[in-house]
Coordinates of C-alpha atoms (C1' of nucleotides) in Angstrom, one line a residue:
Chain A
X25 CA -6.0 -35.1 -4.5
X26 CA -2.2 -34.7 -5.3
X27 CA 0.6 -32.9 -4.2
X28 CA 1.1 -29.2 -5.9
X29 CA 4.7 -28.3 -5.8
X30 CA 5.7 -25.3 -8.1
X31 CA 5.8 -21.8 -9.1
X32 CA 2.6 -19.2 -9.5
X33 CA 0.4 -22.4 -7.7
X34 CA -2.5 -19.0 -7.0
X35 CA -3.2 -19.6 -11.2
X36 CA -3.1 -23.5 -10.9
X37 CA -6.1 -23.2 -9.0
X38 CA -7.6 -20.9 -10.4
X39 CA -7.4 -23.2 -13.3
X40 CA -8.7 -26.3 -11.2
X41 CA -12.0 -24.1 -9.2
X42 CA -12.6 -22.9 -13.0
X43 CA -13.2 -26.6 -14.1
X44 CA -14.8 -27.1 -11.0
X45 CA -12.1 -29.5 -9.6
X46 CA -11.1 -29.9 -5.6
X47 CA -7.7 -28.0 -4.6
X48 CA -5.0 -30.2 -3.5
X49 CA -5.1 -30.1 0.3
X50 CA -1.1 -30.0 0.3
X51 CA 0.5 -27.2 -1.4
X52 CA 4.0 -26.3 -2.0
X53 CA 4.7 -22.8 -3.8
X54 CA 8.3 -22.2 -4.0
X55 CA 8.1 -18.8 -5.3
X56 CA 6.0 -18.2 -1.8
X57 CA 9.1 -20.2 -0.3
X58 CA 11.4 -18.4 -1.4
X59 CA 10.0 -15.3 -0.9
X60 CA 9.7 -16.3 3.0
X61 CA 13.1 -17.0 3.1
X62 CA 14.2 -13.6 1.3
X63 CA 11.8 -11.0 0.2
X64 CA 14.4 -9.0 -1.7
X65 CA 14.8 -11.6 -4.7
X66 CA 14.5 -9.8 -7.7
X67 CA 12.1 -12.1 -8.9
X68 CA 10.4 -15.6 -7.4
X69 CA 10.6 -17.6 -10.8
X70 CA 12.1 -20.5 -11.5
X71 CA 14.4 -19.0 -14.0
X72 CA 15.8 -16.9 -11.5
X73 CA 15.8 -19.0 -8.6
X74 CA 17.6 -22.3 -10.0
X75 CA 20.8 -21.0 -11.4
X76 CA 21.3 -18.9 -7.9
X77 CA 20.9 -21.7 -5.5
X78 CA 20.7 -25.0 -7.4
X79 CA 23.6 -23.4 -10.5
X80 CA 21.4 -25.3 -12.5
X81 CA 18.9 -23.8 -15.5
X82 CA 15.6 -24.4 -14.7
X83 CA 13.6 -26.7 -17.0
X84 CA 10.7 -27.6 -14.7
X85 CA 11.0 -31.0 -14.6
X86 CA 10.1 -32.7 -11.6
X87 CA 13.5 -33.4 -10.7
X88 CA 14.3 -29.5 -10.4
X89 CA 11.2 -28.6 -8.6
X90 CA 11.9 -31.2 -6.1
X91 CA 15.7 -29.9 -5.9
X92 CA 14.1 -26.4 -5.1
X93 CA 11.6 -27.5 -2.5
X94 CA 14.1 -29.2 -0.7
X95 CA 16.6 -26.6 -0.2
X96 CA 13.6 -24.6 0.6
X97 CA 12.2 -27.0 3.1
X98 CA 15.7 -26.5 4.8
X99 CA 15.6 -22.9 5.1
X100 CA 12.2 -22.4 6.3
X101 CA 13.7 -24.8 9.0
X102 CA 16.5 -23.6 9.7
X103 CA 14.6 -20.2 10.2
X104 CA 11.3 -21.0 12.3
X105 CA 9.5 -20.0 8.9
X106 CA 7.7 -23.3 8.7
X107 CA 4.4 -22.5 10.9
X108 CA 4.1 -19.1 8.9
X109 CA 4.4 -20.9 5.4
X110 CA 2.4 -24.0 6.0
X111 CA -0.4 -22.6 8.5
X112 CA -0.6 -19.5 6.5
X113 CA 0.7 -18.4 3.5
X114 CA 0.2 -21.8 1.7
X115 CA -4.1 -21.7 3.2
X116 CA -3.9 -18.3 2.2
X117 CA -3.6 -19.2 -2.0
X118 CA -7.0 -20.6 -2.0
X119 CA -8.9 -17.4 -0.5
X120 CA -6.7 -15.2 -2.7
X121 CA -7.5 -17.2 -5.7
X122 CA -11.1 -16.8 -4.8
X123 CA -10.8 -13.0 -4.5
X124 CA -9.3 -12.4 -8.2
X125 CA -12.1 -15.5 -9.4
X126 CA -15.0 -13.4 -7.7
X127 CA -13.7 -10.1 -9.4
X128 CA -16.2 -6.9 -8.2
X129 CA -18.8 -5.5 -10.5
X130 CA -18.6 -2.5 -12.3
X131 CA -21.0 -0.3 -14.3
X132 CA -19.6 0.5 -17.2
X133 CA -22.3 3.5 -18.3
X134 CA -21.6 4.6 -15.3
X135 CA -18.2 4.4 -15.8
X136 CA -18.5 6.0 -19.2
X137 CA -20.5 8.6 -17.8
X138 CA -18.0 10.1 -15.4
X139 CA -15.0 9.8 -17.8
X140 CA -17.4 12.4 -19.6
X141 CA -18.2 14.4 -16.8
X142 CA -14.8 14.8 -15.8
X143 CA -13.5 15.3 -19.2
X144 CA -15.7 18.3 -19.4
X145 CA -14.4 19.9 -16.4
X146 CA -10.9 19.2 -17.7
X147 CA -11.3 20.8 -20.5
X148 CA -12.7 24.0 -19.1
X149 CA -9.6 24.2 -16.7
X150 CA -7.1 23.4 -19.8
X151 CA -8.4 26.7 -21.3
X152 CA -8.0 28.9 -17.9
X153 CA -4.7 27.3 -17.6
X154 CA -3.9 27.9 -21.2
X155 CA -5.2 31.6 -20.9
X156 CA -3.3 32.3 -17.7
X157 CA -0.2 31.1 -19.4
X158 CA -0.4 33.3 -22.5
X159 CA 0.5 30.1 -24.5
X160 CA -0.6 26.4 -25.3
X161 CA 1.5 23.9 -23.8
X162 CA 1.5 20.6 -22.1
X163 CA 0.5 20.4 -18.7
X164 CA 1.0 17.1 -18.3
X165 CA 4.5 17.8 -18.5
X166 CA 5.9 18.7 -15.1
X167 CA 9.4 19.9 -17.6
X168 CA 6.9 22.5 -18.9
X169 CA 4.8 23.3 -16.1
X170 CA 8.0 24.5 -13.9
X171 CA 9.1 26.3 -17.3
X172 CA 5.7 27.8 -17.7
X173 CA 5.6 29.2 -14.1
X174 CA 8.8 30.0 -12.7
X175 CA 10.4 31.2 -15.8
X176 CA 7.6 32.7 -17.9
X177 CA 5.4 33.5 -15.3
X178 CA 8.1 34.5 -12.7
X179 CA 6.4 32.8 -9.7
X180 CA 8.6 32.8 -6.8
X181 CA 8.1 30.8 -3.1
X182 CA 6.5 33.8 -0.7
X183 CA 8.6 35.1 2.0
X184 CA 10.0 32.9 4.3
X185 CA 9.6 29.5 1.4
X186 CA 11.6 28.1 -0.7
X187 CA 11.4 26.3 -3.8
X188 CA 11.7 22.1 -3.5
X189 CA 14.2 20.9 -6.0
X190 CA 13.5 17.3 -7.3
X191 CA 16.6 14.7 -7.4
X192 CA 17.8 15.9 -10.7
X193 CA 17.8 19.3 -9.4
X194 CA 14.7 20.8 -11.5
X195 CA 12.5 23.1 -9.8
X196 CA 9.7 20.8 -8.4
X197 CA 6.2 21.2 -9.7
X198 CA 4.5 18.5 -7.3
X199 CA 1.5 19.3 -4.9
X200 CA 3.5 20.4 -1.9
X201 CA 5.4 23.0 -3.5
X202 CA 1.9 24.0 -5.6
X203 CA -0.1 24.1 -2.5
X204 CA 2.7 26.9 -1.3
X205 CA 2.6 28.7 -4.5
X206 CA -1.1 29.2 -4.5
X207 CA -1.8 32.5 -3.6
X208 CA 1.1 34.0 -6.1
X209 CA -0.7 33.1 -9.1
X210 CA -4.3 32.3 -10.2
X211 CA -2.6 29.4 -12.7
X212 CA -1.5 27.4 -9.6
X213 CA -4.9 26.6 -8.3
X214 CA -5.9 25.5 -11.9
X215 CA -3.1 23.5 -12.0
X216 CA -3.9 21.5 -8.8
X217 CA -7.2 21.0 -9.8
X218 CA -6.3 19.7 -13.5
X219 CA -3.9 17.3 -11.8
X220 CA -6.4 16.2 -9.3
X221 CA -9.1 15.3 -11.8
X222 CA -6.4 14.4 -14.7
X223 CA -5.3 11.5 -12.4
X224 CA -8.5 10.1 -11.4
X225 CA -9.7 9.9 -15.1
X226 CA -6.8 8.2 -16.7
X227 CA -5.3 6.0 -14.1
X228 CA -8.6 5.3 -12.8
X229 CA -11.5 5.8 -14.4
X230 CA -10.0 5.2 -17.9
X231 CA -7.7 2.1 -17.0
X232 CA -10.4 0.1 -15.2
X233 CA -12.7 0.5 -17.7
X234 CA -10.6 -1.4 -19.8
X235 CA -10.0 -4.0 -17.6
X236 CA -14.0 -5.0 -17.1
X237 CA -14.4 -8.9 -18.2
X238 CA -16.9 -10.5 -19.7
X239 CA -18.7 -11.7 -16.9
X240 CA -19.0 -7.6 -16.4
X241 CA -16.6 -7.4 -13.0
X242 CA -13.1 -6.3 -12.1
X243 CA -10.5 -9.1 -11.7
X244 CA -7.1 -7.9 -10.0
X245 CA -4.4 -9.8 -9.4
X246 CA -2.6 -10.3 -6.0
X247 CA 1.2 -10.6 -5.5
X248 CA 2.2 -12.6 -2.4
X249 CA 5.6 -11.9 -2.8
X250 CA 5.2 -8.5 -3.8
X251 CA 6.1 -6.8 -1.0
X252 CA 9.1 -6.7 1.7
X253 CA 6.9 -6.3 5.1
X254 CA 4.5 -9.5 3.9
X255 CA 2.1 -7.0 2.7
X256 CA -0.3 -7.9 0.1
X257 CA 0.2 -6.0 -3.3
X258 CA -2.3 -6.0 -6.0
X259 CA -2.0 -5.2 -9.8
X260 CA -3.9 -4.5 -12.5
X261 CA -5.6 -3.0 -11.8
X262 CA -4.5 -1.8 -8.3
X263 CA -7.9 -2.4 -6.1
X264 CA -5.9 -1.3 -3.2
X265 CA -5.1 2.6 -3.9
X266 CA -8.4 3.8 -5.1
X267 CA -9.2 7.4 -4.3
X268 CA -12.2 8.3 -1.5
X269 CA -12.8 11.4 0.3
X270 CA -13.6 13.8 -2.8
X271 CA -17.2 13.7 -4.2
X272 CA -15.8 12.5 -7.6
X273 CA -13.7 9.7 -6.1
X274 CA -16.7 8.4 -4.6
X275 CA -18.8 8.9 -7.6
X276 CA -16.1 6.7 -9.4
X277 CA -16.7 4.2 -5.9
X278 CA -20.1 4.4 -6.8
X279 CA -19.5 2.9 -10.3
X280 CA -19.3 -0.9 -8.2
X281 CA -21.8 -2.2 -7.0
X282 CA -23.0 -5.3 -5.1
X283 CA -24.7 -8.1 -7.0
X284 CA -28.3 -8.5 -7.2
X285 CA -29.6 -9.6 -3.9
X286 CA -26.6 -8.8 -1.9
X287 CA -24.5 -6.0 -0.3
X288 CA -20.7 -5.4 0.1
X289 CA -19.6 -5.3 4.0
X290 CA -16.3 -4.1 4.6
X291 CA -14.5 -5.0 7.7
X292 CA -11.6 -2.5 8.7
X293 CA -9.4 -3.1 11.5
X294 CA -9.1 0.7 13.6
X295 CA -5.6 1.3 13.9
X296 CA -4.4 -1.8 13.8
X297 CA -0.6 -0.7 13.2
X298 CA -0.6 1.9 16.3
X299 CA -2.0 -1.1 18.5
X300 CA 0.9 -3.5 17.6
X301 CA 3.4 -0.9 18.4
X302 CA 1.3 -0.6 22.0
X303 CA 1.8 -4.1 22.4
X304 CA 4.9 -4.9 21.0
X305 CA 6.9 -1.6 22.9
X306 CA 4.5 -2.4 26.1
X307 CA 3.9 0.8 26.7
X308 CA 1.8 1.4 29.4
X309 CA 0.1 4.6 28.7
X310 CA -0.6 3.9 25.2
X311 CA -1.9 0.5 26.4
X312 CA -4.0 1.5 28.7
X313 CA -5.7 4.1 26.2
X314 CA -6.3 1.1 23.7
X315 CA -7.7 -1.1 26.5
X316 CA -10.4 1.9 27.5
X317 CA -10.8 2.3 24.0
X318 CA -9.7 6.3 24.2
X319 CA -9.2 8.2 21.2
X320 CA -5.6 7.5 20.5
X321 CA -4.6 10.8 18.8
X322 CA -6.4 12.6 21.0
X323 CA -4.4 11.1 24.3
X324 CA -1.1 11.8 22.6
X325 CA -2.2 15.1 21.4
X326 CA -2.7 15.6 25.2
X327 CA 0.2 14.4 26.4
X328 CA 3.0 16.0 24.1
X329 CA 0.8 19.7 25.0
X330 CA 0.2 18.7 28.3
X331 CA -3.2 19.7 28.4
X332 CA -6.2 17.6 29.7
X333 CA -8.1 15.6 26.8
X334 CA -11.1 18.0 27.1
X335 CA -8.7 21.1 26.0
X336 CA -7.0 19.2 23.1
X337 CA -8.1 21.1 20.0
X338 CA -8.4 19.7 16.6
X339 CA -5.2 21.4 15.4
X340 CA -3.6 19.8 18.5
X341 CA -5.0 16.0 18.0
X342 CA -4.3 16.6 14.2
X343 CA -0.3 17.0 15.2
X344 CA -0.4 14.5 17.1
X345 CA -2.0 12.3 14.2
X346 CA 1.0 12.9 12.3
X347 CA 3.6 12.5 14.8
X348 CA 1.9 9.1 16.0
X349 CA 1.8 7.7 12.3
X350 CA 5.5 9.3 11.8
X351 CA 6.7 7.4 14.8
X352 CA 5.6 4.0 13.1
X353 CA 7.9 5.0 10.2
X354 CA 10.6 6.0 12.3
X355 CA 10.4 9.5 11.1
X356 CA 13.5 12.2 12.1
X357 CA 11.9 16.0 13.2
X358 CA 12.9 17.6 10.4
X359 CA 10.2 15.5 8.0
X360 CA 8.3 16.4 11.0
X361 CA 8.4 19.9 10.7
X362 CA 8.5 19.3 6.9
X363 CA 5.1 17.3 6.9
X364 CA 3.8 19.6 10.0
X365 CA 4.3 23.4 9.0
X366 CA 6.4 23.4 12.4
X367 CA 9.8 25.1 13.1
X368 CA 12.8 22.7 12.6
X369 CA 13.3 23.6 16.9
X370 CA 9.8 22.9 17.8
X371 CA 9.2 19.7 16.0
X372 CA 12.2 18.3 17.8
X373 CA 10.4 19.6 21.0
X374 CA 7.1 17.6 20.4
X375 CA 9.0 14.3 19.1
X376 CA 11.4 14.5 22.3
X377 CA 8.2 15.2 24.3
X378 CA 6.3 12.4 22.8
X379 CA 9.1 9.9 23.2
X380 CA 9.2 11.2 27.2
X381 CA 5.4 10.4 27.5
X382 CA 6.2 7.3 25.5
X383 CA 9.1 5.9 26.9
X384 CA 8.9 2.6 26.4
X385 CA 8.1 3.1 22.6
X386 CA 11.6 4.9 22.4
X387 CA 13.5 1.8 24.2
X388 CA 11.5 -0.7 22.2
X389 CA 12.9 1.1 18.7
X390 CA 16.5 0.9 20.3
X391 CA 15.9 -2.9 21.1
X392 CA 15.1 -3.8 17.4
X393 CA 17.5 -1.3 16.0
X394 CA 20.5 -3.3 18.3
X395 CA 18.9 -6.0 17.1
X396 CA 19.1 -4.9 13.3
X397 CA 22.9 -4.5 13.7
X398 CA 23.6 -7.6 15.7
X399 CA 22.2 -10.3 13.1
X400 CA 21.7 -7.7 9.8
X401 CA 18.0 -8.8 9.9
X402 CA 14.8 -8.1 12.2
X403 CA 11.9 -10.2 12.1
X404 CA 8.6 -10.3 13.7
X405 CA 6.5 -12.2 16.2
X406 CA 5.6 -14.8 13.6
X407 CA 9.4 -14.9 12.3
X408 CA 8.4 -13.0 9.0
X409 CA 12.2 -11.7 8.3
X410 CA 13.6 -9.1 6.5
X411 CA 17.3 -8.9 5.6
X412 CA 19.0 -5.4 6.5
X413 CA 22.7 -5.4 5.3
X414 CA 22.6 -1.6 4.6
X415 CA 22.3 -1.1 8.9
X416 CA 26.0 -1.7 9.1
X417 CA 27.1 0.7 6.5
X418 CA 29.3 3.1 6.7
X419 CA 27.2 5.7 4.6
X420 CA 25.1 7.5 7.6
X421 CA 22.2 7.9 5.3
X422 CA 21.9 4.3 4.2
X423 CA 22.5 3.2 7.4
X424 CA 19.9 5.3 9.3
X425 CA 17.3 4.3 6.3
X426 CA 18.1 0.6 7.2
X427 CA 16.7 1.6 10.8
X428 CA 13.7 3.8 9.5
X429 CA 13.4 0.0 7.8
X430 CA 14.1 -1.8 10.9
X431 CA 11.5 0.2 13.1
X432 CA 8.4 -0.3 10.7
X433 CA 9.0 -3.8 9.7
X434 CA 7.9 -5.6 13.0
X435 CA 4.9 -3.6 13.1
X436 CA 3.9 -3.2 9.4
X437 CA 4.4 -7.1 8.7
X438 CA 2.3 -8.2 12.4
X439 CA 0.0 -5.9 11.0
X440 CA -0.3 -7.9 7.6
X441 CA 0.2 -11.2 9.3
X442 CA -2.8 -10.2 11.2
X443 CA -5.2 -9.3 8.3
X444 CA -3.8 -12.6 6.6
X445 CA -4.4 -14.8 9.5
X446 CA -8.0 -13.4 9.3
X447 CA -8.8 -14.6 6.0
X448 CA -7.7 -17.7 6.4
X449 CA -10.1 -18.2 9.6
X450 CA -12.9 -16.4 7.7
X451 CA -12.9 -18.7 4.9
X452 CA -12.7 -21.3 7.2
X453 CA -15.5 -19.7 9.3
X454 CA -17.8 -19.4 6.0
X455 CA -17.0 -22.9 4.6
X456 CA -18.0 -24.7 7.6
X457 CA -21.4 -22.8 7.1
X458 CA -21.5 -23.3 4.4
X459 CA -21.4 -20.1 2.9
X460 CA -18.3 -19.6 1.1
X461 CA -18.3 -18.4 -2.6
X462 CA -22.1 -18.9 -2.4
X463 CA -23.9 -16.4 0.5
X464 CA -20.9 -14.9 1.2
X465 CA -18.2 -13.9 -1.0
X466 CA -14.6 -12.3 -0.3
X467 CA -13.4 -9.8 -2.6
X468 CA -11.2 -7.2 -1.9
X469 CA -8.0 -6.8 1.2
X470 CA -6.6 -3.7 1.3
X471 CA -3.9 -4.0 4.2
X472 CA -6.2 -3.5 7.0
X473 CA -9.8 -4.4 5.6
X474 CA -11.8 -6.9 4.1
X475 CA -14.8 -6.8 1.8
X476 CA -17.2 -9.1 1.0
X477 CA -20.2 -9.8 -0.8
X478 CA -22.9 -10.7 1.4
X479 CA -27.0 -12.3 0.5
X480 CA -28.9 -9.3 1.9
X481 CA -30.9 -11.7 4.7
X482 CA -28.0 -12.8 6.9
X483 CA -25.8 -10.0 6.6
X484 CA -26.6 -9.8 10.4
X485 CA -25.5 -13.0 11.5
X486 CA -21.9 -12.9 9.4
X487 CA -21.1 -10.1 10.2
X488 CA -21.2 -10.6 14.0
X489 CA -19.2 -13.4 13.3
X490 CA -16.7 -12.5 10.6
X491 CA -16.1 -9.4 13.3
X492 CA -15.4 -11.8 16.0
X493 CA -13.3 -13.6 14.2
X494 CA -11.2 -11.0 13.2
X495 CA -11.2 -9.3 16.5
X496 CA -9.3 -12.1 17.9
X497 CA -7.3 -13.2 15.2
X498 CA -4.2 -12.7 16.8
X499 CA -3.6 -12.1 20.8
X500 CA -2.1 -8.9 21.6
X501 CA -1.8 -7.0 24.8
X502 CA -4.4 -4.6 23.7
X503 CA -7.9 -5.3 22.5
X504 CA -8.3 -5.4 18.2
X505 CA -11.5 -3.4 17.2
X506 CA -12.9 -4.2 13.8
X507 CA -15.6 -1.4 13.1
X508 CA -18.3 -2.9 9.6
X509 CA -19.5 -1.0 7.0
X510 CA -22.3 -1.9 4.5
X511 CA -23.6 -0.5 1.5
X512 CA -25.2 -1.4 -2.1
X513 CA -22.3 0.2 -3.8
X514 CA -18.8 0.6 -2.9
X515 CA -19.4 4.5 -2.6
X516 CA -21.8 4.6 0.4
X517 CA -20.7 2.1 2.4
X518 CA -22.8 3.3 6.1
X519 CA -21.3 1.9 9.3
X520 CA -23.4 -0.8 10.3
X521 CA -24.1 -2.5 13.7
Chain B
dA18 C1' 8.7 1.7 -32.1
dG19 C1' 10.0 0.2 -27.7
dG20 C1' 12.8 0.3 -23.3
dG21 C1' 14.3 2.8 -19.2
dT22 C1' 13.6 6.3 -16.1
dA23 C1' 12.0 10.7 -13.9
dC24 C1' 8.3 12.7 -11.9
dC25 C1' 4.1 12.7 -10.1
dC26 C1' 0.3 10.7 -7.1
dG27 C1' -3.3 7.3 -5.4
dT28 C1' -3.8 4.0 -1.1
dA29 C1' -2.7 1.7 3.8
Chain C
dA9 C1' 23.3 15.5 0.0
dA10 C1' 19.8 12.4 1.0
dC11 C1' 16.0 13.3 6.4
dA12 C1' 8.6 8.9 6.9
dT13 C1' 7.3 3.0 5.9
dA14 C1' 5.0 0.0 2.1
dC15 C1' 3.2 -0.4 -2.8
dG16 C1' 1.4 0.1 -8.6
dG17 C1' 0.7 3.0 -12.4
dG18 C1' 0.2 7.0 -15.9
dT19 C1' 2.6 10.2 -18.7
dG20 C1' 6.7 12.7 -20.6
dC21 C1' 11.0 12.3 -22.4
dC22 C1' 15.4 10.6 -23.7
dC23 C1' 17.7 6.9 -25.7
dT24 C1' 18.7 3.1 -28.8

DNA sequence: AGGGTACCCGTA
DNA sequence: AACATACGGGTGCCCT
């Protein structure tokens, strides 16, 4: 049992569980340091990090590393970082090293299969597309899709739209401006659907086929320092933006499936962002709804219409989905109206509504944006920090972006600490049974959910457990609610109780 | 041929 | 002028 100080320590182990060998209980990753201390490094390599702050190259010799954990050691002092580092991030290696070690299983026929299927259907829509046009050309090209409608075809926005330009100032061809075109043109519709399908086959279907191992499953790879808000990020493949809701997403869902014997259970936490803000603003009404577990949406949907809860209608709660998640990002009412179909005047009626009904919400944001400006950083409850030297700036729009920034980044990152702190006590939970890596297996994190691998015959018992644990993985002053799902496949998961 | 970037789009 | 946070990745296209 040694020390482990150095860079990329998640591979190190790897190496060490692949030889079956014991972890070192004491870790030091100074690219995790580092990142703790400032998450907007360009990079978390020795390389990069030695001539910086040591003005030394980096040779990883001891003697260097040692240099570089020191003046790490100081900083994570110097800024209360040391309980998140050592109690968290550094426990959290090992489970993440596990995840990418346990890979998920995918069929590749069935994989195969569905890259056919949908290669069929893209075919026939190349030819309507083609036909509509009058001329072959490639739709792939967003360049020659805006040249192939708006100047051959002539499409122009219907009364009352107008055409979105992209930052180069071409005519945008993306789905927003599409979905307005639809009805001028049978082409567009074709075009929606070829981009729909075209981008499930090649980033997804296509790309993960290729990246099946030997041992028949899906390995991704996590980034700890990948991220700003102290989010997880996950690449190649990406495990953590693949499609659901469209019957071909989940076919291609379908394609991974539980070992033999067991089942994946998911864990998601429900809302857990919106319930942060709750607690961290204090505000009573939107406390209150969490503690008697009402429909959140639904209760702000009610009070920016001022209408009881039974006469909110599903175009009401739907607004006030958006302006509830748009609040969390700090967004201004004109991306409100934008992203809501709303008059410019009426979407600053609802937000200055919701922010009456919400007050304390509103004063909260103020607090951390006064905060932003006083010491160019915010951080969260935990002291996760992110640097914000853009909220002074002259330049109103970088400025104001540095306080969209300011506004998400105490929620966003408790939100992650929150899912983080839960795999740490999970794997800790499952080892002490006994069960971890054998009977129960952790494979995926998506920013608010966990999904295991679970022996059929005591899926049961865990999951009341794993629940538990996550439910009060962190004390806030509203309740967490951690709904499970369970399923032979990743496609059908069925809530499970 | 390979790098850099624009645009697009999938998720929480 | 920009006007909603955080990501990774595929393809086209221009450049060297």
């Amino acid at each position: 049992m040694t020390m482990f100080t150095g860079f990329n320590l998640k591979e190190k182990i790897k190496e060490l569980k692949r030889r079956g060998k014991d972890v070192p209980r004491e870790i030091f990753d100074l690219g995790v340091a580092f990142w703790l201390i400032n998450v907007d490094e360009e990079k978390y390599t020795g390389e990069y990090l030695a001539p910086k702050y040591l003005h030394k190259e980096f040779n990883n010799s001891e003697a260097i590393l040692e240099e570089l954990k020191k003046y790490a050691e100081n900083k994570l002092k110097e800024f209360n970082l040391g309980r998140l580092f050592y109690k968290l991030e550094m426990p959290l290696l090992e489970v993440l090293a596990d995840m990418e070690l346990n890979g998920i299983s995918a069929d590749k026929n069935k994989l195969a299969n569905l890259d056919k299927k949908i290669g069929k259907i893209l075919k026939g829509l190349t030819e309507k597309i083609y036909n509509e046009a009058g001329k072959v050309f490639n739709i792939n090209s967003p360049k020659q899709v805006a040249d192939i409608l708006f100047n051959k075809l002539k499409i122009i926005a219907p009364v009352g739209g107008r055409l979105k330009k992209t930052s180069t100032g071409a005519v945008s061809t993306n789905i927003e401006t599409l979905a307005t075109l639809k009805n001028e043109h049978k082409i567009v519709g074709f075009i929606l659907e070829y981009r729909e399908l075209f981008k499930l086959q090649s980033t997804y279907v296509k790309s993960f086929q290729e990246l099946i191992s030997k041992d028949r499953r899906i390995h991704t790879t996590y980034l700890q320092t990948g991220t700003v808000t102290g989010r997880l990020s996950s690449e190649n493949p990406n495990m953590q933006n693949v499609p659901a809701g469209t019957e071909l997403s989940n076919e291609f869902k379908r394609c991974f499936e539980a070992k033999k014997g067991y089942e994946f259970v998911s864990f998601d936490y429900s809302q857990v962002e919106l319930r942060v803000l709750a607690s961290l603003s204090g505000d009573p009404k939107m406390i209150d709804a969490f503690k008697k577990g009402v429909d959140i949406h639904k209760l702000t949907a009610s009070q920016v219409n001022n209408v009881p809860l039974e006469k909110v209608t599903p175009e009401m709660r739907n607004l006030a989905k958006t302006l509830n998640f748009g609040v969390v990002y700090g967004m201004g009412f004109i991306a409100f109206a934008k992203s809501s179909g709303l008059s410019v005047a009426e979407a600053k009626k609802f937000i200055a509504e919701y922010f009456s009904d919400f007050k304390e919400i509103k004063k909260w944001q103020e607090r951390v944006k006064a905060e932003a400006r006083k010491n160019c950083f915010v951080s969260n409850l935990n002291g996760r920090r992110r640097w914000l030297l853009n909220i002074v700036s002259s330049y109103q729009f970088l400025a104001s972006q540095a306080e969209r920034e300011a506004i998400n980044m105490p929620v966003q990152s408790l939100a992650a600490d929150i899912l983080k702190i839960s795999m740490v006590k999970v794997a800790e939970y499952l080892k002490e049974k006994g069960w971890y890596g054998g009977s129960v297996r952790p494979l995926l994190t998506i920013h608010d959910e966990l999904l295991f691998e679970v022996k059929s015959d005591i899926i049961k018992k865990v999951k009341a457990d794993i629940a538990d644990i996550m439910e009060n993985a962190f004390k806030l002053s509203v309740p967490l609610k951690v709904p499970v799902k369970a399923g032979k496949n990743w496609g059908e998961m069925k809530s499970f109780v």
